[in-house]
Short mmCIF file of C-alpha atoms in Angstrom, two decimals:
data_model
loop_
_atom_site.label_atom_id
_atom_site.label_comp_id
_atom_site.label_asym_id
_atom_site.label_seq_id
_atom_site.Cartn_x
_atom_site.Cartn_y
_atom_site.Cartn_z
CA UNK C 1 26.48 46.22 69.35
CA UNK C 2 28.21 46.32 66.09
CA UNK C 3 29.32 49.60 64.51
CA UNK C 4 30.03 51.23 61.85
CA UNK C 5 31.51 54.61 60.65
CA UNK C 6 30.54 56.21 57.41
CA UNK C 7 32.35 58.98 56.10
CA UNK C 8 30.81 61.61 53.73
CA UNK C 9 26.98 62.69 54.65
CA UNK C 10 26.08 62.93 50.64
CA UNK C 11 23.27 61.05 49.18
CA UNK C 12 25.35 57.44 49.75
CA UNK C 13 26.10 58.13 53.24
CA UNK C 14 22.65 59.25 54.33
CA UNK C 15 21.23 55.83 52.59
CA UNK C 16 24.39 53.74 53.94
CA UNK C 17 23.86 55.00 57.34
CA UNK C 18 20.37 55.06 57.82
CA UNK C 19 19.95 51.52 56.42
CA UNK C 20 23.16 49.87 58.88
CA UNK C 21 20.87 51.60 61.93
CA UNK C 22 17.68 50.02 60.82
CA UNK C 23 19.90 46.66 61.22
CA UNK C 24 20.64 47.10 64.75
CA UNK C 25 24.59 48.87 63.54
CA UNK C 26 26.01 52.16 65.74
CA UNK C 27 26.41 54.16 63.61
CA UNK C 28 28.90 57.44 63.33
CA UNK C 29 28.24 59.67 60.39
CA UNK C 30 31.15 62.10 59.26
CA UNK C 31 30.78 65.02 57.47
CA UNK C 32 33.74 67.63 56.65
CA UNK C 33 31.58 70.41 56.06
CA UNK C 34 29.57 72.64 58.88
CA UNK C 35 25.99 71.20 58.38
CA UNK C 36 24.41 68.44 56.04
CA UNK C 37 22.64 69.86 53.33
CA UNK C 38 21.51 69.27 49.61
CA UNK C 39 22.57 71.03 46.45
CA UNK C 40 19.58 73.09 44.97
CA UNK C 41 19.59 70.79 42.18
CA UNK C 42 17.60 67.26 41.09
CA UNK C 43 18.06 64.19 39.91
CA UNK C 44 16.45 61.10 37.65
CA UNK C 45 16.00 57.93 39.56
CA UNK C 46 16.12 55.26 37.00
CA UNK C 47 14.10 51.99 37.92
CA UNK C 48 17.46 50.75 39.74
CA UNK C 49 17.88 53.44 42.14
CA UNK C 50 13.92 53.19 43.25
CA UNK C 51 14.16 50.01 43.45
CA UNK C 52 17.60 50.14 45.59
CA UNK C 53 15.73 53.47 47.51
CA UNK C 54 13.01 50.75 48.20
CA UNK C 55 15.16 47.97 49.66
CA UNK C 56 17.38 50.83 52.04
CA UNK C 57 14.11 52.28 53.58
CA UNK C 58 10.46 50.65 52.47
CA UNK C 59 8.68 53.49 54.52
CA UNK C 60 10.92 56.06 53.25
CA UNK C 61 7.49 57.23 51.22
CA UNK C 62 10.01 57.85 47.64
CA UNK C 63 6.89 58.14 45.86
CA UNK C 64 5.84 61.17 47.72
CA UNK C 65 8.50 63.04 46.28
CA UNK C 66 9.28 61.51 43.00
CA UNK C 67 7.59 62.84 39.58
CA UNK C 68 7.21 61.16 36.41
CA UNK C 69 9.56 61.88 34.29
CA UNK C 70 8.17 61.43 31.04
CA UNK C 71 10.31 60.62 27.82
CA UNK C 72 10.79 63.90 25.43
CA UNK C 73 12.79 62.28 22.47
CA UNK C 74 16.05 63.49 21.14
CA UNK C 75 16.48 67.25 19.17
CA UNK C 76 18.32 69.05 17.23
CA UNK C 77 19.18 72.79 18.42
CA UNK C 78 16.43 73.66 15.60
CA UNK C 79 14.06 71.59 16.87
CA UNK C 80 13.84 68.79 14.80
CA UNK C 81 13.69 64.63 16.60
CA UNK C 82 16.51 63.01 16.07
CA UNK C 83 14.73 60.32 18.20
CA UNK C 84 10.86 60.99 18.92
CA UNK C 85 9.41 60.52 21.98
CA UNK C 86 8.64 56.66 22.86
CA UNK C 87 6.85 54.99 25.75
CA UNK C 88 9.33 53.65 27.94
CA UNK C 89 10.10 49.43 27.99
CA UNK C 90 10.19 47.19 30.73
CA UNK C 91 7.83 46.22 33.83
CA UNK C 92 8.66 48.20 37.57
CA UNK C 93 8.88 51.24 38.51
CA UNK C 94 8.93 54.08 36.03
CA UNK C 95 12.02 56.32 35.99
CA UNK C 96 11.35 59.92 37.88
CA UNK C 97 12.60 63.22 39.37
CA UNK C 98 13.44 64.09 42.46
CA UNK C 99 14.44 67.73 43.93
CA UNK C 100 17.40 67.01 46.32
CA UNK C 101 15.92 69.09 49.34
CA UNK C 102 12.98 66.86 49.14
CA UNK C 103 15.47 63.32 49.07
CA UNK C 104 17.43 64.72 51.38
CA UNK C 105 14.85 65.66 53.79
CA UNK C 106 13.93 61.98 53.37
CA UNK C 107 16.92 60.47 54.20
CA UNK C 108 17.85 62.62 57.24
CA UNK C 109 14.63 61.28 58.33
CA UNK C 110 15.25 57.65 58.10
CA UNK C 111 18.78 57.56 60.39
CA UNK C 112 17.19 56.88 63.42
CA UNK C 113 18.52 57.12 66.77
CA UNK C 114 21.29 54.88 66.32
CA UNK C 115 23.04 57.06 63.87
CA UNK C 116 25.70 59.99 65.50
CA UNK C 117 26.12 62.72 63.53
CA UNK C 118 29.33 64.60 63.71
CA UNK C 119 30.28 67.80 61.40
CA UNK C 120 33.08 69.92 60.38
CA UNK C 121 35.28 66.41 60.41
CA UNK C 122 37.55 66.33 57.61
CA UNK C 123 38.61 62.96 57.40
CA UNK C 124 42.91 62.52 56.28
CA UNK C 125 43.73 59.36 57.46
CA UNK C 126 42.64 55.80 57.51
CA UNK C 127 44.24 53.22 59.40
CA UNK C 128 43.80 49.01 58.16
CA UNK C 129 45.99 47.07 61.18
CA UNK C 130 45.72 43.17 60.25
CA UNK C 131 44.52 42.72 63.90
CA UNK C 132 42.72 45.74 65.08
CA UNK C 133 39.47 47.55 64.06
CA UNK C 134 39.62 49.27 60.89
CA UNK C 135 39.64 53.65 61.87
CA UNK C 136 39.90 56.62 60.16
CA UNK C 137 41.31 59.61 61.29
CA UNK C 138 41.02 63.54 60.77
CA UNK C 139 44.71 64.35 62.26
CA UNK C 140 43.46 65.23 65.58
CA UNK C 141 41.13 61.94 66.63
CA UNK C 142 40.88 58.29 65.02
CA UNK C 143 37.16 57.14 64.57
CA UNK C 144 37.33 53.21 65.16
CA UNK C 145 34.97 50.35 64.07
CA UNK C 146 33.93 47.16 62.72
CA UNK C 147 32.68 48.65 59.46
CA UNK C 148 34.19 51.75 57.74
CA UNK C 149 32.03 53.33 55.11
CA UNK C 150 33.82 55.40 52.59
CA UNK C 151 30.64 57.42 51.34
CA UNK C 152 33.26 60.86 50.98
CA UNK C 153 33.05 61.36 47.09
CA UNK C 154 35.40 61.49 43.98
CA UNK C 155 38.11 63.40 46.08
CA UNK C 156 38.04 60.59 48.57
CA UNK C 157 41.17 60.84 51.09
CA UNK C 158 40.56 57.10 52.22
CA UNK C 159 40.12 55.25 48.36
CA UNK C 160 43.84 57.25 47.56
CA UNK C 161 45.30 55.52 50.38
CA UNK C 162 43.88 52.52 49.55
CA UNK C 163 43.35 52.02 45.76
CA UNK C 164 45.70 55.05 44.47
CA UNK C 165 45.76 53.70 41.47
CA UNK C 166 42.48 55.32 40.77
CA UNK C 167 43.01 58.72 39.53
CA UNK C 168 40.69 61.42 39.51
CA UNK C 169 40.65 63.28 35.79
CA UNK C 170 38.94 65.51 33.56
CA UNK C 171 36.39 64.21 31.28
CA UNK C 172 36.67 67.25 28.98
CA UNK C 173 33.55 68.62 29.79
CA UNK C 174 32.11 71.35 31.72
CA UNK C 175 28.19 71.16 32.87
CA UNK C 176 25.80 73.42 34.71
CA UNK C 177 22.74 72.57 36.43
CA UNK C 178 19.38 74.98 37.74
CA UNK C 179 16.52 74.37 39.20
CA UNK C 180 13.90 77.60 37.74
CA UNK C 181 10.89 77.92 40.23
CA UNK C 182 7.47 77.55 39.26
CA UNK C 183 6.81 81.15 39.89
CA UNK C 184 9.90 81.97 37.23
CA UNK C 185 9.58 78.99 34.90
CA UNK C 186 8.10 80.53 31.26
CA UNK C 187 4.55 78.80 30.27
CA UNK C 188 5.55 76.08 27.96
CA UNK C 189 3.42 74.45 24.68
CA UNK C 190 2.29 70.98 25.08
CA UNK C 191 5.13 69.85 23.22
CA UNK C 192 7.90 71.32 25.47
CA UNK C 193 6.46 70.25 28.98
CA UNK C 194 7.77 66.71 28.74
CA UNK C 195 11.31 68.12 28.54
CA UNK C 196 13.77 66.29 26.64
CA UNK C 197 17.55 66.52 25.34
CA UNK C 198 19.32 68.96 23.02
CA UNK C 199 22.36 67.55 20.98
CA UNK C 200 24.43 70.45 19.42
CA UNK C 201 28.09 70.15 18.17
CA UNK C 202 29.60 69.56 21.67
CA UNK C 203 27.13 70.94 23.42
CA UNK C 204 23.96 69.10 25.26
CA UNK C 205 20.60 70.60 27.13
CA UNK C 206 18.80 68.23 28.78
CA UNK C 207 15.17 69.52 31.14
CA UNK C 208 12.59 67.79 32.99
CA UNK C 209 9.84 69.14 34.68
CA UNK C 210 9.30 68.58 38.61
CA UNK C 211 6.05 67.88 40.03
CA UNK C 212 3.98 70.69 41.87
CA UNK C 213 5.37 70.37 45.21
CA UNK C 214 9.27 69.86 44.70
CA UNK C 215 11.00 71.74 47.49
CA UNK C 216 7.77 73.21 47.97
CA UNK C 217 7.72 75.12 44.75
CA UNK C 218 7.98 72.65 41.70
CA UNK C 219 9.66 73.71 38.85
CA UNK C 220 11.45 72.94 35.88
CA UNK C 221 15.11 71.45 36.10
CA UNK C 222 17.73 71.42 33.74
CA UNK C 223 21.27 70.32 33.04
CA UNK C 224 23.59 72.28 29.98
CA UNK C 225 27.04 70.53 29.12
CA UNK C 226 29.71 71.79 26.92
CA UNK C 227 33.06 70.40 26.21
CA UNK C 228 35.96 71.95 27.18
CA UNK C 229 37.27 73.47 30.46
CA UNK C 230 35.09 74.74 33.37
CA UNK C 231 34.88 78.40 33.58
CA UNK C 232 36.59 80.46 36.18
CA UNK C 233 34.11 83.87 35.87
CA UNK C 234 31.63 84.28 38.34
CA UNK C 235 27.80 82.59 38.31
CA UNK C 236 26.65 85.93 36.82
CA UNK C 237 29.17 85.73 33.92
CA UNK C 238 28.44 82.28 33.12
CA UNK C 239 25.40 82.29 32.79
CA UNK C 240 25.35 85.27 30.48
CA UNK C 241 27.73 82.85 28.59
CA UNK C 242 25.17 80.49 28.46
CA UNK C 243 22.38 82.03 27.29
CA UNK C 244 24.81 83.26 24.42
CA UNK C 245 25.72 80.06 23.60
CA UNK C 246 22.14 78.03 23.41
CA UNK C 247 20.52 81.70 22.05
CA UNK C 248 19.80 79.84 18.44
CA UNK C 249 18.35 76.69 19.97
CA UNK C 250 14.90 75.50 19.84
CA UNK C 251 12.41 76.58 22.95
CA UNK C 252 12.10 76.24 25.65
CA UNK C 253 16.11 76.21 26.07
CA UNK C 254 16.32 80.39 25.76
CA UNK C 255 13.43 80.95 28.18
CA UNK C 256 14.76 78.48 30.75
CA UNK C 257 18.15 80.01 30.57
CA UNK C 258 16.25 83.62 30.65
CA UNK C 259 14.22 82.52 33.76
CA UNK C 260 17.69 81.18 35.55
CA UNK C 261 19.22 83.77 38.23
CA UNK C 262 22.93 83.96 39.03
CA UNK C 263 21.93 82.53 42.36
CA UNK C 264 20.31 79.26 40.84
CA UNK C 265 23.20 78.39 38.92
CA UNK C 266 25.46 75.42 39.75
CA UNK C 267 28.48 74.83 38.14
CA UNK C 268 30.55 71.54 37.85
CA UNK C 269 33.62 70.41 36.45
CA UNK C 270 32.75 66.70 35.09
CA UNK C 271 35.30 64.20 36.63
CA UNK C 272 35.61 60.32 36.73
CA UNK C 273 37.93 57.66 37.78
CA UNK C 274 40.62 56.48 34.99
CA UNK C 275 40.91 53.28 36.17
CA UNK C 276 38.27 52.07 38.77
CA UNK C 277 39.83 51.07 42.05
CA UNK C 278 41.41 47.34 41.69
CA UNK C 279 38.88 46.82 44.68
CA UNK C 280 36.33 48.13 46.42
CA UNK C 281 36.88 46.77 49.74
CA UNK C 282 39.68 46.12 51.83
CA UNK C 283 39.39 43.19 54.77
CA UNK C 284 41.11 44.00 57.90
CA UNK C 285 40.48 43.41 61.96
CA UNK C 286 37.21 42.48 63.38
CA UNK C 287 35.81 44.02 59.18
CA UNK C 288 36.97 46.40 56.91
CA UNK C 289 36.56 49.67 54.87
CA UNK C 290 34.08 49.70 51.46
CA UNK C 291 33.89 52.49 49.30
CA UNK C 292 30.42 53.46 48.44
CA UNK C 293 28.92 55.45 45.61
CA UNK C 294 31.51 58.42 43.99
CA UNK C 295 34.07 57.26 45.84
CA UNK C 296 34.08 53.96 44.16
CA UNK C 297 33.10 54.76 40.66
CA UNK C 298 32.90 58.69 40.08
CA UNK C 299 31.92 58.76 36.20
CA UNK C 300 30.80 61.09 33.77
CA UNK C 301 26.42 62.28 34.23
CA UNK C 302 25.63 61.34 30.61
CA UNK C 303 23.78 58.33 31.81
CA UNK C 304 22.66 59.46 35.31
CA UNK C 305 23.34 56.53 36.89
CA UNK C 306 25.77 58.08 39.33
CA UNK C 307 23.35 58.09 42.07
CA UNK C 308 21.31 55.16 41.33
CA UNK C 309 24.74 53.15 41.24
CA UNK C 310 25.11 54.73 45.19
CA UNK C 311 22.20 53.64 46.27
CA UNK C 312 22.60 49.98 44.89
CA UNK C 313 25.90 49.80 46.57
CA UNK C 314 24.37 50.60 49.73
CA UNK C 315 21.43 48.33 49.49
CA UNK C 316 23.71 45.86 48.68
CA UNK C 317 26.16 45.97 51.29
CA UNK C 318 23.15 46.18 53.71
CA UNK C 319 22.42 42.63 52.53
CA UNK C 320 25.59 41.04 52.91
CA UNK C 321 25.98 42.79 56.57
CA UNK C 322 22.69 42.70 57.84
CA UNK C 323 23.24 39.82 60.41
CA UNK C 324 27.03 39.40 60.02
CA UNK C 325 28.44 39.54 63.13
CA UNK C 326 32.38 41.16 63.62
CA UNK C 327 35.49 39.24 63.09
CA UNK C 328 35.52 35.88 60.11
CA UNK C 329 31.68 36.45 59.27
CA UNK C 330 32.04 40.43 58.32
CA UNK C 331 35.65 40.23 56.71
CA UNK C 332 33.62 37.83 53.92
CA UNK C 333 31.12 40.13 53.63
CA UNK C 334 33.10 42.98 52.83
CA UNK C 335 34.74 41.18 50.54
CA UNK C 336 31.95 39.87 48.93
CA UNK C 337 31.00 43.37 48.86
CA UNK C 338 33.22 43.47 45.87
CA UNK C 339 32.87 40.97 44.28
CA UNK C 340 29.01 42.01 44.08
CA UNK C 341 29.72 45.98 42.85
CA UNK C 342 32.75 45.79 40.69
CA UNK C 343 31.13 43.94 37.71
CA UNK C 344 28.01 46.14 37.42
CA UNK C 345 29.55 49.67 37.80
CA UNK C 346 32.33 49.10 35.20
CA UNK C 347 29.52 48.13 32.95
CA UNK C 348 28.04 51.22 33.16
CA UNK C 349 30.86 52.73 33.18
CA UNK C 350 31.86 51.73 29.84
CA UNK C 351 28.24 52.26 28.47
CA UNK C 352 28.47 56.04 29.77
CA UNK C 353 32.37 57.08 28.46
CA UNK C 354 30.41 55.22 24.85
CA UNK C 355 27.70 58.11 25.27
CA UNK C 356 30.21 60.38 25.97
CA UNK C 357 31.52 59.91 22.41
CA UNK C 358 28.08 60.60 21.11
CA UNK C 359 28.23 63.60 23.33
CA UNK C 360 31.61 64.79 21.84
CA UNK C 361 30.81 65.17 18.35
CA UNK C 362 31.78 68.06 16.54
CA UNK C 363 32.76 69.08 13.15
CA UNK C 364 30.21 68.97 10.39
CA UNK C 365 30.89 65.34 9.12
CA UNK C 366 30.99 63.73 13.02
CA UNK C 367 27.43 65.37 13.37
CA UNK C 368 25.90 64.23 10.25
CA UNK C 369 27.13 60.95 11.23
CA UNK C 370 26.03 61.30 14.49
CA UNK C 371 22.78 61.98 13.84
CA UNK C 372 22.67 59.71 11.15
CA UNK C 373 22.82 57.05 13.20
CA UNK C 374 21.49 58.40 16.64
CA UNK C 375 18.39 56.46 15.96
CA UNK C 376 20.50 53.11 16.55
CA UNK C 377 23.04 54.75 18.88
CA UNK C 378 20.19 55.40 21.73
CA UNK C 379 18.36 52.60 22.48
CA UNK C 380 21.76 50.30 22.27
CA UNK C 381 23.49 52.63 24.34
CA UNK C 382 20.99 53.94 26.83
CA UNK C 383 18.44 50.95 25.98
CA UNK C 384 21.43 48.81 27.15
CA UNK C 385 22.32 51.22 30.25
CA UNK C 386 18.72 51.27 31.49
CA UNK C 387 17.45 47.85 30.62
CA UNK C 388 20.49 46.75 32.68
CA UNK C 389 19.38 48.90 35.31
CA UNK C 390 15.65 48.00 35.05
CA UNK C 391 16.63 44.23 35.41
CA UNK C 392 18.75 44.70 38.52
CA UNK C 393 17.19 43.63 42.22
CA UNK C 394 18.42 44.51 45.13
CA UNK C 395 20.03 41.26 46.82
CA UNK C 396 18.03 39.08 49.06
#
């Protein structure tokens, strides 16, 4: 039987791992910490990643779980559109929410039998012989295969030994994310419960409401970004900082942030990769090692593709392995692995550090000529992001 290891029980992993079992792979799934679980947050999937969710697992039910998300234009912090709300373009599947409990739960559901999970493995080491399999190692034990999936985020121990040229830095913001319960979220006007996004003078609020039965209690998510460090006080602190901050913006942005608890609260330094790994596979023995999802192309969340660009990596590599058998016939696959990924991430890539500018304005002339020509700015920049990712299929 041909195996595989993939390192990093995220989002990626679960998908990678799940979808090599479903091909007949053995699969070992690694993950450093003590249990797999999901961050209390959400997440958009854009037509690309349910149409990559789709190809990993057609009777994964992602519909069950997956909201509308409808469009809620473009504000001001006073209110006003910048860009009004529009009916989305493009044929396929419409773009939606999900709570990560509820994709999670999903995707621990689809590994199967054939997948091993192991936790509380911190992978160090990885080990690419010319002749023998491909292994990685946590300092103790070395984890052989055919495959090696490198699924183990932006801090990934196996792409620095491989592609250290790719260096994780600061993207000079800070962000925050919530998920406020039904039973705390404050009754919003008809004109507030499609959500939207806030542009301020380097500041951004972005919400989206979940459907009834997220995680069991639905809810409102949101996402607030400022530039500059993150903050070292505690969640408490923060938050109070917050709600100082965005206390002059529009509703519902002061109720949301009044309805958030300490506990809710998730901060996040935003990182990405300055450059993108020269590869994102690496041929050795009877296959190789990819790197998959964060771990290939960490970027900034201004497009929220980060996911979505995951899942297509997995349901992409599931293609070109899915009969492969070890030795000549998976060393081309995993190196047409890269071929495949590297073009269409660092598009996106360079579409999102473009809305970052937009993001980054401050100063009064920058905003007035921001917002001047925001109008133009979004649908070239996110109409280009999104149509791209509306046109891609996943590979026969």
């Amino acid at each position: 039987m041909r195996t595989a290891v993939v390192v990093g029980a995220g989002m990626a992993g679960l998908a990678a791992a799940g979808a090599l079992a479903r091909d007949g792979w053995r699969v070992t799934l690694l993950e450093r910490g003590e249990r797999v679980a999901a961050p209390p947050t959400a997440l958009v999937l854009w037509p690309n990643g349910r149409r990559a969710l789709d190809a990993l697992d057609p009777d994964g039910g992602w519909s069950a779980i997956a909201a509308p998300l409808p469009d809620g234009g473009v504000r001001r912090p006073d209110g006003q559109f910048l860009v009004a709300p529009h009916t989305r373009p493009g044929a396929g599947p419409a773009p939606a929410v999900v709570h990560l409990e509820d994709l999670y739960d999903a995707l621990v559901a689809g590994l199967g039998e054939n997948v091993e999970i192991r936790t509380g493995v911190e992978i160090t080491k990885v080990r690419t012989h010319r002749v023998t399999r491909p292994a990685v190692g946590d300092g103790r034990v070395f984890y052989d295969a055919d495959l090696i999936v490198a699924a183990d985020g932006i801090d990934s121990p196996i792409r620095h030994a491989l592609a250290p040229e790719a260096v994780v830095v600061g993207s000079g913001f800070a962000a925050w994310q919530a998920v406020v319960p039904a039973f705390r979220a404050p009754a919003l006007a008809p004109d507030q419960a499609a959500g939207g996004e806030t542009l301020g003078a380097g500041y951004r609020f972005v919400s989206m409401p979940l459907g009834g039965r997220a995680a069991g209690r639905g809810g409102v998510y949101w996402v607030a970004t400022a530039a500059g460090a993150p903050r070292p006080e505690p969640p408490a602190t923060q938050l109070a900082l917050l709600c100082r901050w965005f206390a002059a913006w529009h509703p519902p942005v002061g109720e949301l942030l009044a309805a958030t608890r300490p506990e809710d609260l998730v901060p996040q330094e935003v990182r990405e990769l300055r450059p993108l790994p020269r590869s994102y596979s690496f041929r050795c023995g009877t296959g190789g090692v990819v790197l998959l999802g964060d771990a290939a192309h960490a970027m900034p969340h201004h497009l929220g593709q980060g996911a979505c660009l995951a899942f297509e990596d997995a349901a992409t590599l599931r293609s070109l392995v899915a009969t492969a058998e070890p030795g000549a016939e998976l060393g081309a696959a995993v190196e047409q692995y890269d071929r495949a990924r590297r073009p269409r991430t660092a598009s996106v890539v360079r579409q999102t550090r473009r809305m970052s500018a937009v993001v980054q304005a401050r100063g009064r002339l920058a905003l007035r000529a921001r917002n001047a020509a925001l109008g133009s700015l979004r649908p070239r920049i996110l109409g280009h992001a999104h149509g791209s990712a509306a046109d891609w299929q996943p590979p026969e």
